[in-house]
């Protein structure tokens, strides 16, 4: 049985891994060359703590306020584009307290499942520099402190460990630099990895397992017969398929449409800066709550700063003001840190595939049942990557999925 996986990000490679392990012949089609995509430059959090989806009450008002500031952490490029308008309308309908509460258990379950899958991979020799040090969310204002207490209570109700720490407690955990903060919310159960190491190691493993990893092959459409997809088309070739996994990240919407499924999905650009052997030192990953920046000390000698959510077309040039916004936010919390502004050619950015409610699209295409979607993971795609691939294989093997997939039904907005 032949599976064609579209996309060589963490979703595509993870799906390829579990399909091959369960006996499928697997070919991955990647329009790039497997050396960069959103799965490489992210902050590396494997984070059951992220049980609150992107679409939350108040985010639209906050986003509108931020729109006028070119260095703010959130931006929607105004353009008349029907898929964007549909996504925005669906997003605003999803941003309710009831929907956020309903998403918490599914997000916890899939995140814990995926974290365990990363640990299994580690046992099998897949390298990723996994570290179980938890995650600190620094706050500077009374408003975010109150929010931290509320989130800690929600975490406890979900059975996750979380504690609100004083500034003195955080300083004791991070004695290598000066911290400007009121305190932090500590999620003890989170972990982090070094994403480029994971991606390289996965590629090597897949090649050794006999998976065909084809570069510069852009899927453009499908051959169909009845309720099945029979082949994936590229500009010059056709790849016969018994099953298709659609894991094309922020480019998945157009391909889903070509298979008669409408998934609201936009690219949310984020930027990151990685420094090696720098004097900026932290022991634990940290999120700057007011600044919306993620900082991760990773892989021994590296530290990565990432942030912004810029809803924009994927062919738009980077906006350097946003990167300046990341650097100045870091300075407000960590005044001794020095981060040189990267030149455009050295700047990393990637597009998070953002669904309209912050929950991924994982499941069968109802029109063509041999196509499974694995996309839309927004801010938690790395965290959920290993688990999503396993769920894709379970579905295509006709097994009961390890996690209830109903909340992730790709046709929920169709
Ligand atoms: C700054 C930043 C920080 C982040 N931090 C975290 C974090 O700490 N933890 C976390 O869990 N998540 C994080 N994320 C999100 C995470 O990186 C993404 O959710 C995840 O990488 C998405 O993986 P993917 O495989 O769906 O997409 P991608 O990694 O984008 O891969 C999709 C691939 O499909 C290919 N493709 C597209 N169209 C086609 C086609 N037609 N034919 C063939 N190939 C195609 C693309 O070239 C690409 O290689 C962060 C993101 C950013 C930007």
Short mmCIF file of C-alpha atoms and ligand atoms in Angstrom, two decimals:
data_model
loop_
_atom_site.label_atom_id
_atom_site.label_comp_id
_atom_site.label_asym_id
_atom_site.label_seq_id
_atom_site.Cartn_x
_atom_site.Cartn_y
_atom_site.Cartn_z
CA UNK A 1 0.00 0.00 0.00
CA UNK A 2 1.41 3.35 -1.10
CA UNK A 3 0.98 6.54 0.94
CA UNK A 4 1.84 9.94 -0.49
CA UNK A 5 2.57 12.57 2.14
CA UNK A 6 2.43 16.21 1.00
CA UNK A 7 4.78 18.45 3.00
CA UNK A 8 8.14 17.89 4.67
CA UNK A 9 7.49 19.76 7.92
CA UNK A 10 7.13 18.05 11.28
CA UNK A 11 3.58 16.88 10.42
CA UNK A 12 4.63 15.31 7.15
CA UNK A 13 7.76 13.61 8.49
CA UNK A 14 6.02 12.34 11.62
CA UNK A 15 3.15 10.91 9.55
CA UNK A 16 5.67 9.30 7.19
CA UNK A 17 7.47 7.73 10.16
CA UNK A 18 4.39 6.06 11.64
CA UNK A 19 2.99 4.98 8.27
CA UNK A 20 6.29 3.36 7.31
CA UNK A 21 6.57 1.71 10.73
CA UNK A 22 3.16 0.13 10.19
CA UNK A 23 4.09 -1.30 6.78
CA UNK A 24 3.16 1.36 4.20
CA UNK A 25 5.41 2.31 1.30
CA UNK A 26 5.78 6.07 1.79
CA UNK A 27 6.80 8.92 -0.49
CA UNK A 28 7.00 12.49 0.82
CA UNK A 29 6.57 15.35 -1.68
CA UNK A 30 8.16 18.61 -0.57
CA UNK A 31 8.15 21.79 -2.63
CA UNK A 32 11.33 22.99 -0.91
CA UNK A 33 14.49 21.09 -0.03
CA UNK A 34 13.80 19.91 3.59
CA UNK A 35 16.29 22.36 5.09
CA UNK A 36 13.83 24.99 6.29
CA UNK A 37 10.16 25.52 7.06
CA UNK A 38 8.14 26.56 10.09
CA UNK A 39 9.20 23.37 11.87
CA UNK A 40 12.86 24.49 12.09
CA UNK A 41 12.98 28.01 13.55
CA UNK A 42 10.25 27.70 16.18
CA UNK A 43 10.76 27.99 19.93
CA UNK A 44 10.85 24.23 20.44
CA UNK A 45 8.28 24.02 23.24
CA UNK A 46 6.68 20.66 23.86
CA UNK A 47 3.99 22.20 25.98
CA UNK A 48 0.93 20.59 27.57
CA UNK A 49 0.58 24.02 29.23
CA UNK A 50 -0.77 25.48 25.98
CA UNK A 51 -4.34 24.31 26.53
CA UNK A 52 -5.80 27.72 25.65
CA UNK A 53 -6.31 28.05 21.88
CA UNK A 54 -5.40 31.11 19.82
CA UNK A 55 -9.00 32.31 19.49
CA UNK A 56 -9.77 33.75 22.94
CA UNK A 57 -12.30 36.38 24.07
CA UNK A 58 -10.74 39.85 23.87
CA UNK A 59 -8.09 38.90 21.33
CA UNK A 60 -9.84 40.78 18.52
CA UNK A 61 -10.05 44.05 20.52
CA UNK A 62 -6.42 43.61 21.61
CA UNK A 63 -5.41 42.84 18.01
CA UNK A 64 -7.16 45.97 16.71
CA UNK A 65 -5.27 48.10 19.25
CA UNK A 66 -1.98 46.51 18.20
CA UNK A 67 -2.66 46.97 14.48
CA UNK A 68 -1.57 50.62 14.54
CA UNK A 69 1.83 49.82 16.05
CA UNK A 70 4.34 48.41 13.53
CA UNK A 71 6.48 46.77 16.21
CA UNK A 72 3.58 45.14 18.12
CA UNK A 73 3.39 41.35 18.41
CA UNK A 74 0.17 40.98 16.35
CA UNK A 75 -0.77 42.21 12.91
CA UNK A 76 -3.31 41.37 10.23
CA UNK A 77 -2.35 42.70 6.82
CA UNK A 78 -5.54 44.40 5.56
CA UNK A 79 -6.39 42.97 2.14
CA UNK A 80 -9.53 42.04 0.28
CA UNK A 81 -9.20 38.31 0.15
CA UNK A 82 -12.21 36.05 0.64
CA UNK A 83 -10.36 33.16 2.39
CA UNK A 84 -8.92 35.70 4.87
CA UNK A 85 -12.33 37.27 5.48
CA UNK A 86 -13.91 33.84 5.99
CA UNK A 87 -11.11 32.86 8.38
CA UNK A 88 -11.52 36.13 10.34
CA UNK A 89 -15.31 35.71 10.65
CA UNK A 90 -14.97 32.11 11.79
CA UNK A 91 -12.14 33.07 14.17
CA UNK A 92 -14.24 35.79 15.80
CA UNK A 93 -17.16 33.35 16.25
CA UNK A 94 -14.77 30.86 17.88
CA UNK A 95 -13.34 33.37 20.36
CA UNK A 96 -15.85 32.71 23.14
CA UNK A 97 -15.33 31.61 26.74
CA UNK A 98 -17.41 28.44 26.14
CA UNK A 99 -15.33 27.37 23.13
CA UNK A 100 -12.06 28.09 24.91
CA UNK A 101 -13.22 25.98 27.89
CA UNK A 102 -14.34 23.16 25.58
CA UNK A 103 -10.92 23.12 23.85
CA UNK A 104 -8.88 22.66 27.04
CA UNK A 105 -9.33 18.90 27.55
CA UNK A 106 -8.74 17.96 23.88
CA UNK A 107 -5.64 20.18 23.74
CA UNK A 108 -4.29 18.70 26.97
CA UNK A 109 -4.91 15.14 25.81
CA UNK A 110 -3.24 15.48 22.42
CA UNK A 111 -0.31 17.41 23.93
CA UNK A 112 0.36 14.76 26.60
CA UNK A 113 0.03 12.02 23.98
CA UNK A 114 2.47 13.84 21.70
CA UNK A 115 4.94 14.51 24.52
CA UNK A 116 4.98 10.79 25.30
CA UNK A 117 5.54 10.08 21.60
CA UNK A 118 8.60 12.36 21.62
CA UNK A 119 9.92 10.40 24.62
CA UNK A 120 9.36 7.16 22.70
CA UNK A 121 11.26 8.61 19.73
CA UNK A 122 14.10 9.59 22.02
CA UNK A 123 14.29 5.97 23.21
CA UNK A 124 14.46 4.88 19.57
CA UNK A 125 17.51 7.10 18.97
CA UNK A 126 15.86 10.06 17.22
CA UNK A 127 17.92 13.05 18.33
CA UNK A 128 16.29 16.29 19.43
CA UNK A 129 18.07 17.53 22.61
CA UNK A 130 14.91 16.97 24.68
CA UNK A 131 15.02 18.75 28.06
CA UNK A 132 12.30 18.50 30.72
CA UNK A 133 12.86 21.80 32.50
CA UNK A 134 9.33 23.20 32.45
CA UNK A 135 8.35 26.63 31.17
CA UNK A 136 8.31 29.98 32.98
CA UNK A 137 5.83 32.65 31.93
CA UNK A 138 7.20 35.97 33.20
CA UNK A 139 4.74 38.75 34.09
CA UNK A 140 5.35 42.41 34.90
CA UNK A 141 1.82 43.72 35.50
CA UNK A 142 -0.93 43.07 38.04
CA UNK A 143 -3.26 42.17 35.18
CA UNK A 144 -1.03 39.35 33.94
CA UNK A 145 -0.35 38.25 37.52
CA UNK A 146 -4.10 37.78 38.05
CA UNK A 147 -4.25 35.96 34.74
CA UNK A 148 -1.39 33.68 35.88
CA UNK A 149 -3.31 32.71 39.04
CA UNK A 150 -6.42 31.96 36.99
CA UNK A 151 -4.44 29.89 34.45
CA UNK A 152 -2.74 27.95 37.28
CA UNK A 153 -6.19 27.04 38.65
CA UNK A 154 -7.30 25.91 35.20
CA UNK A 155 -4.12 23.83 34.86
CA UNK A 156 -4.76 22.16 38.24
CA UNK A 157 -8.33 21.34 37.17
CA UNK A 158 -6.81 19.61 34.14
CA UNK A 159 -4.38 17.66 36.31
CA UNK A 160 -1.33 19.66 35.14
CA UNK A 161 1.25 21.03 37.54
CA UNK A 162 1.59 24.83 37.63
CA UNK A 163 2.68 27.29 40.30
CA UNK A 164 2.83 31.07 40.54
CA UNK A 165 6.33 32.09 41.64
CA UNK A 166 7.51 35.37 43.18
CA UNK A 167 10.20 37.45 41.52
CA UNK A 168 12.69 36.23 44.15
CA UNK A 169 11.88 32.59 43.37
CA UNK A 170 12.38 33.18 39.64
CA UNK A 171 15.66 35.03 40.25
CA UNK A 172 16.90 32.05 42.27
CA UNK A 173 16.17 29.82 39.25
CA UNK A 174 17.89 32.25 36.86
CA UNK A 175 20.92 33.63 38.71
CA UNK A 176 22.94 34.38 35.56
CA UNK A 177 21.24 37.64 34.61
CA UNK A 178 19.10 40.50 35.91
CA UNK A 179 15.35 39.98 35.62
CA UNK A 180 12.73 42.77 35.58
CA UNK A 181 9.48 41.08 36.57
CA UNK A 182 6.78 40.71 39.23
CA UNK A 183 6.84 36.92 39.09
CA UNK A 184 6.17 33.99 36.80
CA UNK A 185 3.80 31.15 36.20
CA UNK A 186 5.82 27.93 36.15
CA UNK A 187 4.54 24.95 34.19
CA UNK A 188 6.59 22.09 35.62
CA UNK A 189 5.57 19.47 33.04
CA UNK A 190 6.61 21.28 29.86
CA UNK A 191 9.72 20.36 27.92
CA UNK A 192 11.62 21.68 24.94
CA UNK A 193 13.74 20.40 22.10
CA UNK A 194 16.04 21.80 19.42
CA UNK A 195 13.83 21.61 16.31
CA UNK A 196 16.53 21.56 13.57
CA UNK A 197 18.13 18.54 15.28
CA UNK A 198 14.80 16.72 15.41
CA UNK A 199 14.10 17.45 11.74
CA UNK A 200 17.55 16.32 10.59
CA UNK A 201 17.43 13.16 12.69
CA UNK A 202 13.92 12.31 11.45
CA UNK A 203 15.01 12.73 7.82
CA UNK A 204 17.98 10.42 8.39
CA UNK A 205 15.77 7.85 10.11
CA UNK A 206 13.15 7.98 7.36
CA UNK A 207 15.77 7.53 4.65
CA UNK A 208 17.18 4.52 6.51
CA UNK A 209 13.66 3.10 6.78
CA UNK A 210 13.20 3.33 3.00
CA UNK A 211 10.90 6.36 2.86
CA UNK A 212 11.35 8.34 -0.36
CA UNK A 213 11.90 12.00 0.48
CA UNK A 214 11.46 13.92 -2.77
CA UNK A 215 12.57 17.57 -2.84
CA UNK A 216 11.39 20.31 -5.23
CA UNK A 217 8.17 18.40 -5.91
CA UNK A 218 5.19 20.68 -5.42
CA UNK A 219 1.82 18.95 -5.27
CA UNK A 220 -0.59 20.82 -7.53
CA UNK A 221 -3.74 18.67 -7.54
CA UNK A 222 -5.25 15.22 -7.48
CA UNK A 223 -6.58 12.45 -9.69
CA UNK A 224 -9.84 11.13 -8.26
CA UNK A 225 -12.07 8.15 -8.86
CA UNK A 226 -15.40 7.90 -7.02
CA UNK A 227 -14.75 8.72 -3.37
CA UNK A 228 -11.00 8.07 -3.58
CA UNK A 229 -7.93 10.04 -4.52
CA UNK A 230 -5.94 7.83 -6.83
CA UNK A 231 -2.90 10.04 -7.50
CA UNK A 232 -1.20 13.26 -6.44
CA UNK A 233 -0.16 15.51 -9.33
CA UNK A 234 2.90 17.72 -9.57
CA UNK A 235 3.85 19.92 -12.54
CA UNK A 236 5.33 17.02 -14.49
CA UNK A 237 4.44 13.79 -12.67
CA UNK A 238 1.69 11.78 -11.04
CA UNK A 239 2.23 9.76 -7.87
CA UNK A 240 -0.21 6.87 -7.51
CA UNK A 241 -1.69 6.76 -4.00
CA UNK A 242 -3.71 4.38 -1.87
CA UNK A 243 -3.70 7.08 0.80
CA UNK A 244 -2.76 10.77 0.89
CA UNK A 245 -1.68 12.80 3.92
CA UNK A 246 -2.15 16.54 3.49
CA UNK A 247 0.48 18.19 5.71
CA UNK A 248 1.42 21.23 3.65
CA UNK A 249 1.41 23.69 6.55
CA UNK A 250 0.20 27.17 5.66
CA UNK A 251 -0.31 26.08 2.04
CA UNK A 252 -2.78 23.30 2.91
CA UNK A 253 -5.99 25.28 2.28
CA UNK A 254 -5.60 25.40 -1.51
CA UNK A 255 -4.84 21.68 -1.72
CA UNK A 256 -7.77 20.80 0.54
CA UNK A 257 -9.97 22.90 -1.76
CA UNK A 258 -8.68 20.91 -4.74
CA UNK A 259 -10.00 17.85 -2.88
CA UNK A 260 -13.43 19.51 -2.30
CA UNK A 261 -12.86 20.44 1.36
CA UNK A 262 -13.00 23.98 2.70
CA UNK A 263 -10.71 24.56 5.68
CA UNK A 264 -10.35 28.13 6.95
CA UNK A 265 -6.58 28.49 7.30
CA UNK A 266 -4.13 31.38 7.11
CA UNK A 267 -0.40 31.73 7.57
CA UNK A 268 0.64 33.48 10.79
CA UNK A 269 4.21 34.65 10.35
CA UNK A 270 6.60 34.60 13.26
CA UNK A 271 10.28 35.51 13.43
CA UNK A 272 13.13 34.06 15.46
CA UNK A 273 16.74 34.88 16.21
CA UNK A 274 19.11 32.13 17.33
CA UNK A 275 22.43 32.93 19.00
CA UNK A 276 25.25 30.46 19.67
CA UNK A 277 27.67 30.73 22.59
CA UNK A 278 26.21 34.11 23.55
CA UNK A 279 26.51 35.83 26.91
CA UNK A 280 22.66 35.88 27.16
CA UNK A 281 22.03 33.01 29.56
CA UNK A 282 18.88 31.49 31.04
CA UNK A 283 18.40 28.05 32.57
CA UNK A 284 14.74 27.63 31.61
CA UNK A 285 12.57 28.47 28.60
CA UNK A 286 10.54 31.63 29.20
CA UNK A 287 7.55 33.40 27.70
CA UNK A 288 7.36 37.17 28.23
CA UNK A 289 3.64 37.53 28.88
CA UNK A 290 3.14 41.22 28.10
CA UNK A 291 5.79 41.20 25.36
CA UNK A 292 4.56 37.96 23.72
CA UNK A 293 8.08 36.69 23.12
CA UNK A 294 9.35 33.15 23.61
CA UNK A 295 12.93 32.56 24.75
CA UNK A 296 14.48 29.11 24.70
CA UNK A 297 17.95 28.10 25.81
CA UNK A 298 18.48 25.01 23.67
CA UNK A 299 20.89 22.29 22.60
CA UNK A 300 23.60 23.22 25.09
CA UNK A 301 25.04 26.38 23.60
CA UNK A 302 22.14 28.11 21.85
CA UNK A 303 19.44 30.57 22.82
CA UNK A 304 16.48 31.42 20.60
CA UNK A 305 14.15 34.45 20.72
CA UNK A 306 10.88 34.15 18.82
CA UNK A 307 7.63 35.98 18.45
CA UNK A 308 4.98 37.96 16.57
CA UNK A 309 1.85 36.73 14.86
CA UNK A 310 1.54 38.43 11.50
CA UNK A 311 -1.39 37.29 9.41
CA UNK A 312 -0.08 38.03 5.96
CA UNK A 313 0.35 36.51 2.51
CA UNK A 314 3.22 34.02 2.37
CA UNK A 315 4.97 35.97 -0.42
CA UNK A 316 5.26 39.23 1.57
CA UNK A 317 8.78 40.41 2.50
CA UNK A 318 9.63 40.37 6.22
CA UNK A 319 8.71 43.40 8.31
CA UNK A 320 11.81 44.34 10.29
CA UNK A 321 9.90 46.57 12.70
CA UNK A 322 8.32 43.43 14.16
CA UNK A 323 11.76 41.97 14.79
CA UNK A 324 12.81 45.19 16.51
CA UNK A 325 9.67 44.73 18.63
CA UNK A 326 10.91 41.29 19.75
CA UNK A 327 14.34 42.65 20.69
CA UNK A 328 12.98 45.63 22.63
CA UNK A 329 10.49 43.40 24.50
CA UNK A 330 13.38 41.18 25.64
CA UNK A 331 15.28 44.26 26.86
CA UNK A 332 12.33 45.26 29.08
CA UNK A 333 12.57 42.01 31.05
CA UNK A 334 16.25 41.10 30.63
CA UNK A 335 18.14 44.42 30.53
CA UNK A 336 21.57 42.77 30.33
CA UNK A 337 20.70 40.79 27.20
CA UNK A 338 22.25 41.98 23.96
CA UNK A 339 20.64 40.80 20.71
CA UNK A 340 22.07 42.19 17.48
CA UNK A 341 19.43 43.03 14.87
CA UNK A 342 19.85 40.43 12.09
CA UNK A 343 20.20 41.51 8.48
CA UNK A 344 17.31 40.51 6.21
CA UNK A 345 19.29 37.67 4.63
CA UNK A 346 20.04 36.16 8.08
CA UNK A 347 16.53 36.65 9.45
CA UNK A 348 14.51 33.51 10.06
CA UNK A 349 10.75 33.53 9.69
CA UNK A 350 8.11 30.90 9.25
CA UNK A 351 4.36 30.71 8.70
CA UNK A 352 2.31 28.97 11.35
CA UNK A 353 -0.68 27.20 9.78
CA UNK A 354 -3.51 28.85 11.76
CA UNK A 355 -6.94 27.23 11.78
CA UNK A 356 -9.95 29.40 12.55
CA UNK A 357 -10.38 28.23 16.14
CA UNK A 358 -6.83 27.36 17.21
CA UNK A 359 -7.48 23.60 17.07
CA UNK A 360 -5.71 21.61 14.37
CA UNK A 361 -7.37 19.84 11.47
CA UNK A 362 -6.67 16.13 11.95
CA UNK A 363 -8.92 13.58 10.31
CA UNK A 364 -10.30 12.20 7.08
CA UNK A 365 -11.59 14.31 4.24
CA UNK A 366 -15.29 13.30 4.22
CA UNK A 367 -15.46 13.58 0.40
CA UNK A 368 -12.33 11.50 -0.27
CA UNK A 369 -11.88 9.19 2.68
CA UNK A 370 -8.36 8.06 1.78
CA UNK A 371 -7.08 11.60 2.36
CA UNK A 372 -6.14 12.47 5.95
CA UNK A 373 -5.37 16.05 6.95
CA UNK A 374 -2.63 16.93 9.46
CA UNK A 375 -2.46 20.70 9.53
CA UNK A 376 -3.68 23.91 11.19
CA UNK A 377 -1.67 23.50 14.42
CA UNK A 378 -0.85 27.22 14.67
CA UNK A 379 1.33 27.94 17.73
CA UNK A 380 1.58 24.31 18.91
CA UNK A 381 2.60 22.39 15.81
CA UNK A 382 5.97 21.36 17.11
CA UNK A 383 4.48 20.25 20.41
CA UNK A 384 1.78 18.19 18.70
CA UNK A 385 3.95 17.00 15.79
CA UNK A 386 5.00 13.56 16.97
CA UNK A 387 1.53 12.68 18.26
CA UNK A 388 -0.26 13.94 15.15
CA UNK A 389 1.78 11.65 12.91
CA UNK A 390 0.88 8.67 15.08
CA UNK A 391 -2.81 9.60 14.95
CA UNK A 392 -2.65 9.89 11.14
CA UNK A 393 -1.24 6.37 10.90
CA UNK A 394 -3.84 5.00 13.33
CA UNK A 395 -6.61 6.47 11.17
CA UNK A 396 -5.24 5.11 7.91
CA UNK A 397 -4.65 1.70 9.52
CA UNK A 398 -8.29 1.57 10.65
CA UNK A 399 -7.29 1.57 14.33
CA UNK A 400 -9.09 3.40 17.12
CA UNK A 401 -7.22 6.71 17.51
CA UNK A 402 -5.34 7.07 20.81
CA UNK A 403 -7.00 10.48 21.28
CA UNK A 404 -10.60 11.48 20.53
CA UNK A 405 -10.35 13.18 17.13
CA UNK A 406 -13.85 14.68 17.00
CA UNK A 407 -12.71 18.18 18.10
CA UNK A 408 -10.20 18.17 15.23
CA UNK A 409 -12.62 17.18 12.47
CA UNK A 410 -11.30 18.97 9.35
CA UNK A 411 -14.87 19.39 8.04
CA UNK A 412 -16.13 21.26 11.13
CA UNK A 413 -16.43 24.54 9.21
CA UNK A 414 -17.19 23.10 5.76
C1 LIG B 1 8.37 32.04 15.83
C2 LIG B 1 7.64 30.72 16.00
C3 LIG B 1 7.73 30.04 17.21
C4 LIG B 1 7.03 28.84 17.37
N1 LIG B 1 7.21 28.14 18.53
C5 LIG B 1 6.57 26.96 18.70
C6 LIG B 1 6.80 26.19 19.88
O1 LIG B 1 7.59 26.55 20.73
N2 LIG B 1 6.11 25.02 20.02
C7 LIG B 1 5.22 24.61 19.07
O2 LIG B 1 4.59 23.58 19.29
N3 LIG B 1 5.03 25.28 17.92
C8 LIG B 1 5.69 26.44 17.71
N4 LIG B 1 5.51 27.14 16.55
C9 LIG B 1 4.57 26.61 15.54
C10 LIG B 1 5.15 25.45 14.75
O3 LIG B 1 6.44 25.79 14.29
C11 LIG B 1 4.23 25.09 13.57
O4 LIG B 1 2.92 24.89 14.04
C12 LIG B 1 4.69 23.81 12.89
O5 LIG B 1 6.05 23.88 12.53
C13 LIG B 1 3.86 23.52 11.65
O6 LIG B 1 4.37 22.35 11.06
P1 LIG B 1 3.82 21.85 9.65
O7 LIG B 1 4.51 20.60 9.32
O8 LIG B 1 2.32 21.85 9.68
O9 LIG B 1 4.20 23.03 8.62
P2 LIG B 1 5.62 23.41 8.00
O10 LIG B 1 6.72 23.19 8.96
O11 LIG B 1 5.47 24.77 7.41
O12 LIG B 1 5.80 22.37 6.82
C14 LIG B 1 4.94 22.37 5.71
C15 LIG B 1 5.77 21.97 4.50
O13 LIG B 1 4.90 21.75 3.38
C16 LIG B 1 5.58 22.18 2.22
N5 LIG B 1 4.58 22.43 1.16
C17 LIG B 1 3.67 23.41 1.11
N6 LIG B 1 2.92 23.29 0.00
C18 LIG B 1 3.36 22.21 -0.65
C19 LIG B 1 2.99 21.56 -1.86
N7 LIG B 1 1.98 22.03 -2.61
N8 LIG B 1 3.67 20.46 -2.26
C20 LIG B 1 4.70 19.98 -1.50
N9 LIG B 1 5.10 20.55 -0.35
C21 LIG B 1 4.43 21.64 0.08
C22 LIG B 1 6.29 23.45 2.67
O14 LIG B 1 7.35 23.77 1.79
C23 LIG B 1 6.77 23.04 4.06
O15 LIG B 1 8.06 22.51 4.01
C24 LIG B 1 6.20 28.33 16.33
C25 LIG B 1 6.15 29.01 15.12
C26 LIG B 1 6.86 30.20 14.94
C27 LIG B 1 6.79 30.91 13.63
#
